[in-house]
């Protein structure tokens, strides 16, 4: 029989983040997805902090092992959208499995089109909708091997259809224009 002090001694190495994630997941009703987490949207307009924390923790573990942190596993972990393969294939793979559209919603995955400068495409999870033409995203490997949270993205398309965006990689400075295929969500 283990005593409370034995359990406390064994639990000491656990990080506060892990304890918080385990506590929250034990108290959160599941929606049937494999990870046992709540849906990608906890409530209207709010990012799922549990999924975000999990995605960030996995990325930290990968970096600690000197493994590359890619956008695809990060987005899959943060959104709960279970698609695999290069980012440029997500839009076509989502057809018939997930909702696809051209307006951002919190928790949806923004699919960047493949280009000559970005041949594998890119994906990011919408973490906030600030206005009809500005959102925030969480993503990995926009800056090599790093996770970026709440990065500002601005719609610069002529038709206001989110087909072309600029990303604020540096505070106060928008980068080049990137083509967007659309947004993938659980529905």
PDB file of C-alpha atoms in Angstrom:
ATOM      1  CA  UNK A   1       0.000   0.000   0.000  1.00  0.00           C
ATOM      2  CA  UNK A   2       1.400   3.405  -0.994  1.00  0.00           C
ATOM      3  CA  UNK A   3       1.198   6.271   1.435  1.00  0.00           C
ATOM      4  CA  UNK A   4       0.382   9.868   0.488  1.00  0.00           C
ATOM      5  CA  UNK A   5       4.045  10.814   0.999  1.00  0.00           C
ATOM      6  CA  UNK A   6       5.109   7.984  -1.365  1.00  0.00           C
ATOM      7  CA  UNK A   7       2.709   9.266  -4.008  1.00  0.00           C
ATOM      8  CA  UNK A   8       3.837  12.860  -3.505  1.00  0.00           C
ATOM      9  CA  UNK A   9       7.472  11.795  -3.865  1.00  0.00           C
ATOM     10  CA  UNK A  10       6.711   9.990  -7.111  1.00  0.00           C
ATOM     11  CA  UNK A  11       4.639  12.878  -8.491  1.00  0.00           C
ATOM     12  CA  UNK A  12       7.300  15.511  -7.748  1.00  0.00           C
ATOM     13  CA  UNK A  13       9.050  15.151 -11.139  1.00  0.00           C
ATOM     14  CA  UNK A  14       5.834  15.888 -13.043  1.00  0.00           C
ATOM     15  CA  UNK A  15       5.748  19.365 -14.484  1.00  0.00           C
ATOM     16  CA  UNK A  16       3.002  21.767 -13.498  1.00  0.00           C
ATOM     17  CA  UNK A  17       1.800  21.801 -17.096  1.00  0.00           C
ATOM     18  CA  UNK A  18       1.327  18.040 -17.141  1.00  0.00           C
ATOM     19  CA  UNK A  19      -0.544  18.111 -13.838  1.00  0.00           C
ATOM     20  CA  UNK A  20      -2.799  20.904 -15.119  1.00  0.00           C
ATOM     21  CA  UNK A  21      -3.494  19.060 -18.388  1.00  0.00           C
ATOM     22  CA  UNK A  22      -4.282  15.814 -16.574  1.00  0.00           C
ATOM     23  CA  UNK A  23      -6.557  17.605 -14.118  1.00  0.00           C
ATOM     24  CA  UNK A  24      -8.455  19.428 -16.849  1.00  0.00           C
ATOM     25  CA  UNK A  25      -8.780  16.340 -19.057  1.00  0.00           C
ATOM     26  CA  UNK A  26     -10.109  14.313 -16.123  1.00  0.00           C
ATOM     27  CA  UNK A  27     -12.821  16.922 -15.586  1.00  0.00           C
ATOM     28  CA  UNK A  28     -13.683  17.551 -19.237  1.00  0.00           C
ATOM     29  CA  UNK A  29     -16.407  15.499 -20.933  1.00  0.00           C
ATOM     30  CA  UNK A  30     -15.094  13.881 -24.086  1.00  0.00           C
ATOM     31  CA  UNK A  31     -16.616  14.136 -27.524  1.00  0.00           C
ATOM     32  CA  UNK A  32     -15.419  10.757 -28.742  1.00  0.00           C
ATOM     33  CA  UNK A  33     -12.214  11.798 -30.466  1.00  0.00           C
ATOM     34  CA  UNK A  34      -9.148   9.616 -29.951  1.00  0.00           C
ATOM     35  CA  UNK A  35      -7.291  11.899 -27.565  1.00  0.00           C
ATOM     36  CA  UNK A  36     -10.227  12.173 -25.182  1.00  0.00           C
ATOM     37  CA  UNK A  37     -10.166  15.950 -25.371  1.00  0.00           C
ATOM     38  CA  UNK A  38     -13.114  18.243 -25.840  1.00  0.00           C
ATOM     39  CA  UNK A  39     -13.929  19.470 -29.334  1.00  0.00           C
ATOM     40  CA  UNK A  40     -11.662  21.974 -31.083  1.00  0.00           C
ATOM     41  CA  UNK A  41     -13.979  24.740 -29.891  1.00  0.00           C
ATOM     42  CA  UNK A  42     -14.685  24.844 -26.168  1.00  0.00           C
ATOM     43  CA  UNK A  43     -17.200  27.627 -26.625  1.00  0.00           C
ATOM     44  CA  UNK A  44     -18.084  30.131 -29.310  1.00  0.00           C
ATOM     45  CA  UNK A  45     -15.078  32.301 -30.031  1.00  0.00           C
ATOM     46  CA  UNK A  46     -12.673  30.578 -27.622  1.00  0.00           C
ATOM     47  CA  UNK A  47      -9.679  28.467 -28.528  1.00  0.00           C
ATOM     48  CA  UNK A  48      -9.424  25.083 -26.801  1.00  0.00           C
ATOM     49  CA  UNK A  49      -6.650  25.763 -24.309  1.00  0.00           C
ATOM     50  CA  UNK A  50      -6.287  22.069 -23.482  1.00  0.00           C
ATOM     51  CA  UNK A  51      -5.548  21.152 -27.087  1.00  0.00           C
ATOM     52  CA  UNK A  52      -3.229  24.147 -27.444  1.00  0.00           C
ATOM     53  CA  UNK A  53      -1.301  23.153 -24.288  1.00  0.00           C
ATOM     54  CA  UNK A  54      -1.021  19.572 -25.540  1.00  0.00           C
ATOM     55  CA  UNK A  55       0.282  20.677 -28.960  1.00  0.00           C
ATOM     56  CA  UNK A  56       2.821  23.017 -27.366  1.00  0.00           C
ATOM     57  CA  UNK A  57       3.978  20.323 -24.919  1.00  0.00           C
ATOM     58  CA  UNK A  58       4.472  17.772 -27.730  1.00  0.00           C
ATOM     59  CA  UNK A  59       6.475  20.364 -29.684  1.00  0.00           C
ATOM     60  CA  UNK A  60       8.649  21.063 -26.614  1.00  0.00           C
ATOM     61  CA  UNK A  61       9.302  17.344 -26.187  1.00  0.00           C
ATOM     62  CA  UNK A  62      10.275  17.041 -29.850  1.00  0.00           C
ATOM     63  CA  UNK A  63      12.683  19.978 -29.611  1.00  0.00           C
ATOM     64  CA  UNK A  64      14.200  18.496 -26.432  1.00  0.00           C
ATOM     65  CA  UNK A  65      14.919  15.334 -28.450  1.00  0.00           C
ATOM     66  CA  UNK A  66      16.381  17.532 -31.230  1.00  0.00           C
ATOM     67  CA  UNK A  67      13.555  16.524 -33.565  1.00  0.00           C
ATOM     68  CA  UNK A  68      12.069  18.927 -36.087  1.00  0.00           C
ATOM     69  CA  UNK A  69       8.756  20.570 -35.160  1.00  0.00           C
ATOM     70  CA  UNK A  70       6.468  20.640 -38.210  1.00  0.00           C
ATOM     71  CA  UNK A  71       3.210  22.477 -38.850  1.00  0.00           C
ATOM     72  CA  UNK A  72       1.164  19.337 -39.595  1.00  0.00           C
ATOM     73  CA  UNK A  73       1.470  17.434 -36.288  1.00  0.00           C
ATOM     74  CA  UNK A  74       1.135  20.693 -34.364  1.00  0.00           C
ATOM     75  CA  UNK A  75      -2.079  21.644 -36.201  1.00  0.00           C
ATOM     76  CA  UNK A  76      -3.490  18.122 -35.861  1.00  0.00           C
ATOM     77  CA  UNK A  77      -2.838  18.153 -32.098  1.00  0.00           C
ATOM     78  CA  UNK A  78      -4.124  21.710 -31.616  1.00  0.00           C
ATOM     79  CA  UNK A  79      -7.274  21.348 -33.753  1.00  0.00           C
ATOM     80  CA  UNK A  80      -8.289  17.703 -33.428  1.00  0.00           C
ATOM     81  CA  UNK A  81      -8.615  17.468 -37.207  1.00  0.00           C
ATOM     82  CA  UNK A  82      -7.108  14.072 -37.932  1.00  0.00           C
ATOM     83  CA  UNK A  83      -5.520  14.440 -41.358  1.00  0.00           C
ATOM     84  CA  UNK A  84      -2.006  13.267 -42.181  1.00  0.00           C
ATOM     85  CA  UNK A  85       0.452  14.070 -44.934  1.00  0.00           C
ATOM     86  CA  UNK A  86       1.952  17.293 -46.220  1.00  0.00           C
ATOM     87  CA  UNK A  87       0.066  20.515 -45.535  1.00  0.00           C
ATOM     88  CA  UNK A  88      -0.605  21.022 -49.258  1.00  0.00           C
ATOM     89  CA  UNK A  89      -2.772  17.860 -49.253  1.00  0.00           C
ATOM     90  CA  UNK A  90      -5.017  18.761 -46.303  1.00  0.00           C
ATOM     91  CA  UNK A  91      -7.636  20.664 -48.309  1.00  0.00           C
ATOM     92  CA  UNK A  92      -8.268  17.782 -50.719  1.00  0.00           C
ATOM     93  CA  UNK A  93      -8.097  15.156 -47.960  1.00  0.00           C
ATOM     94  CA  UNK A  94     -10.689  17.061 -45.904  1.00  0.00           C
ATOM     95  CA  UNK A  95     -13.320  16.785 -48.652  1.00  0.00           C
ATOM     96  CA  UNK A  96     -16.214  14.696 -47.347  1.00  0.00           C
ATOM     97  CA  UNK A  97     -14.645  14.305 -43.888  1.00  0.00           C
ATOM     98  CA  UNK A  98     -14.618  17.840 -42.530  1.00  0.00           C
ATOM     99  CA  UNK A  99     -16.309  21.135 -43.297  1.00  0.00           C
ATOM    100  CA  UNK A 100     -14.390  23.306 -45.756  1.00  0.00           C
ATOM    101  CA  UNK A 101     -14.986  26.991 -46.305  1.00  0.00           C
ATOM    102  CA  UNK A 102     -13.501  30.383 -46.966  1.00  0.00           C
ATOM    103  CA  UNK A 103     -14.284  32.176 -43.711  1.00  0.00           C
ATOM    104  CA  UNK A 104     -12.152  31.690 -40.595  1.00  0.00           C
ATOM    105  CA  UNK A 105     -13.622  30.242 -37.410  1.00  0.00           C
ATOM    106  CA  UNK A 106     -11.816  29.714 -34.128  1.00  0.00           C
ATOM    107  CA  UNK A 107     -10.448  26.168 -34.116  1.00  0.00           C
ATOM    108  CA  UNK A 108     -10.440  25.816 -37.903  1.00  0.00           C
ATOM    109  CA  UNK A 109      -7.260  25.033 -39.816  1.00  0.00           C
ATOM    110  CA  UNK A 110      -6.147  27.611 -42.373  1.00  0.00           C
ATOM    111  CA  UNK A 111      -4.594  25.846 -45.376  1.00  0.00           C
ATOM    112  CA  UNK A 112      -1.869  27.801 -47.173  1.00  0.00           C
ATOM    113  CA  UNK A 113      -1.516  26.860 -50.838  1.00  0.00           C
ATOM    114  CA  UNK A 114       1.748  25.342 -52.050  1.00  0.00           C
ATOM    115  CA  UNK A 115       4.005  27.803 -53.895  1.00  0.00           C
ATOM    116  CA  UNK A 116       7.512  27.714 -55.355  1.00  0.00           C
ATOM    117  CA  UNK A 117       8.808  29.257 -52.098  1.00  0.00           C
ATOM    118  CA  UNK A 118       6.637  26.974 -49.966  1.00  0.00           C
ATOM    119  CA  UNK A 119       6.275  23.733 -51.978  1.00  0.00           C
ATOM    120  CA  UNK A 120       4.775  21.650 -49.143  1.00  0.00           C
ATOM    121  CA  UNK A 121       2.188  24.275 -48.187  1.00  0.00           C
ATOM    122  CA  UNK A 122       1.547  25.253 -44.582  1.00  0.00           C
ATOM    123  CA  UNK A 123      -1.293  24.999 -42.075  1.00  0.00           C
ATOM    124  CA  UNK A 124      -2.184  27.010 -38.988  1.00  0.00           C
ATOM    125  CA  UNK A 125      -4.980  26.836 -36.405  1.00  0.00           C
ATOM    126  CA  UNK A 126      -7.199  29.901 -36.045  1.00  0.00           C
ATOM    127  CA  UNK A 127      -6.930  31.038 -32.422  1.00  0.00           C
ATOM    128  CA  UNK A 128      -8.984  34.215 -32.711  1.00  0.00           C
ATOM    129  CA  UNK A 129     -11.092  36.267 -35.104  1.00  0.00           C
ATOM    130  CA  UNK A 130     -10.391  39.938 -34.436  1.00  0.00           C
ATOM    131  CA  UNK A 131     -12.372  41.442 -37.322  1.00  0.00           C
ATOM    132  CA  UNK A 132     -13.727  40.422 -40.736  1.00  0.00           C
ATOM    133  CA  UNK A 133     -10.214  40.885 -42.168  1.00  0.00           C
ATOM    134  CA  UNK A 134      -7.906  40.018 -39.266  1.00  0.00           C
ATOM    135  CA  UNK A 135      -7.389  36.781 -37.366  1.00  0.00           C
ATOM    136  CA  UNK A 136      -4.798  35.238 -35.064  1.00  0.00           C
ATOM    137  CA  UNK A 137      -3.274  31.801 -35.578  1.00  0.00           C
ATOM    138  CA  UNK A 138      -1.242  29.214 -33.694  1.00  0.00           C
ATOM    139  CA  UNK A 139       1.245  27.301 -35.822  1.00  0.00           C
ATOM    140  CA  UNK A 140       4.604  25.574 -35.904  1.00  0.00           C
ATOM    141  CA  UNK A 141       7.592  25.942 -38.185  1.00  0.00           C
ATOM    142  CA  UNK A 142       6.625  29.346 -39.614  1.00  0.00           C
ATOM    143  CA  UNK A 143       9.884  30.302 -37.984  1.00  0.00           C
ATOM    144  CA  UNK A 144      12.110  27.258 -38.328  1.00  0.00           C
ATOM    145  CA  UNK A 145      11.427  24.694 -35.608  1.00  0.00           C
ATOM    146  CA  UNK A 146       9.438  27.119 -33.425  1.00  0.00           C
ATOM    147  CA  UNK A 147       5.832  27.377 -32.279  1.00  0.00           C
ATOM    148  CA  UNK A 148       4.117  30.751 -32.756  1.00  0.00           C
ATOM    149  CA  UNK A 149       0.937  31.527 -30.804  1.00  0.00           C
ATOM    150  CA  UNK A 150      -1.648  34.214 -31.616  1.00  0.00           C
ATOM    151  CA  UNK A 151       0.253  35.467 -34.673  1.00  0.00           C
ATOM    152  CA  UNK A 152      -1.722  38.125 -36.554  1.00  0.00           C
ATOM    153  CA  UNK A 153      -2.888  37.301 -40.103  1.00  0.00           C
ATOM    154  CA  UNK A 154      -4.570  39.884 -42.340  1.00  0.00           C
ATOM    155  CA  UNK A 155      -6.803  39.178 -45.350  1.00  0.00           C
ATOM    156  CA  UNK A 156      -5.457  41.243 -48.259  1.00  0.00           C
ATOM    157  CA  UNK A 157      -7.558  39.665 -51.018  1.00  0.00           C
ATOM    158  CA  UNK A 158      -9.350  42.061 -53.379  1.00  0.00           C
ATOM    159  CA  UNK A 159     -12.688  40.274 -52.861  1.00  0.00           C
ATOM    160  CA  UNK A 160     -12.376  39.985 -49.057  1.00  0.00           C
ATOM    161  CA  UNK A 161     -12.512  36.188 -49.449  1.00  0.00           C
ATOM    162  CA  UNK A 162      -9.404  35.153 -47.490  1.00  0.00           C
ATOM    163  CA  UNK A 163      -7.689  33.865 -50.642  1.00  0.00           C
ATOM    164  CA  UNK A 164      -4.565  35.988 -50.004  1.00  0.00           C
ATOM    165  CA  UNK A 165      -3.083  36.892 -46.629  1.00  0.00           C
ATOM    166  CA  UNK A 166      -0.112  38.560 -45.011  1.00  0.00           C
ATOM    167  CA  UNK A 167       1.329  37.248 -41.747  1.00  0.00           C
ATOM    168  CA  UNK A 168       2.799  39.463 -39.022  1.00  0.00           C
ATOM    169  CA  UNK A 169       5.959  37.482 -38.283  1.00  0.00           C
ATOM    170  CA  UNK A 170       7.607  40.489 -36.641  1.00  0.00           C
ATOM    171  CA  UNK A 171       5.626  42.849 -34.389  1.00  0.00           C
ATOM    172  CA  UNK A 172       4.171  45.681 -36.438  1.00  0.00           C
ATOM    173  CA  UNK A 173       5.407  44.331 -39.785  1.00  0.00           C
ATOM    174  CA  UNK A 174       3.364  42.239 -42.206  1.00  0.00           C
ATOM    175  CA  UNK A 175       5.298  39.873 -44.448  1.00  0.00           C
ATOM    176  CA  UNK A 176       4.779  38.907 -48.094  1.00  0.00           C
ATOM    177  CA  UNK A 177       1.444  37.815 -49.555  1.00  0.00           C
ATOM    178  CA  UNK A 178       0.562  34.110 -49.315  1.00  0.00           C
ATOM    179  CA  UNK A 179      -2.245  32.320 -51.176  1.00  0.00           C
ATOM    180  CA  UNK A 180      -4.777  30.492 -49.004  1.00  0.00           C
ATOM    181  CA  UNK A 181      -6.827  27.499 -50.155  1.00  0.00           C
ATOM    182  CA  UNK A 182      -9.393  27.772 -47.355  1.00  0.00           C
ATOM    183  CA  UNK A 183     -10.355  26.778 -43.826  1.00  0.00           C
ATOM    184  CA  UNK A 184     -11.017  23.241 -42.576  1.00  0.00           C
ATOM    185  CA  UNK A 185     -13.172  22.679 -39.502  1.00  0.00           C
ATOM    186  CA  UNK A 186     -15.058  19.984 -37.633  1.00  0.00           C
ATOM    187  CA  UNK A 187     -18.311  21.554 -38.695  1.00  0.00           C
TER     188      UNK A 187
END
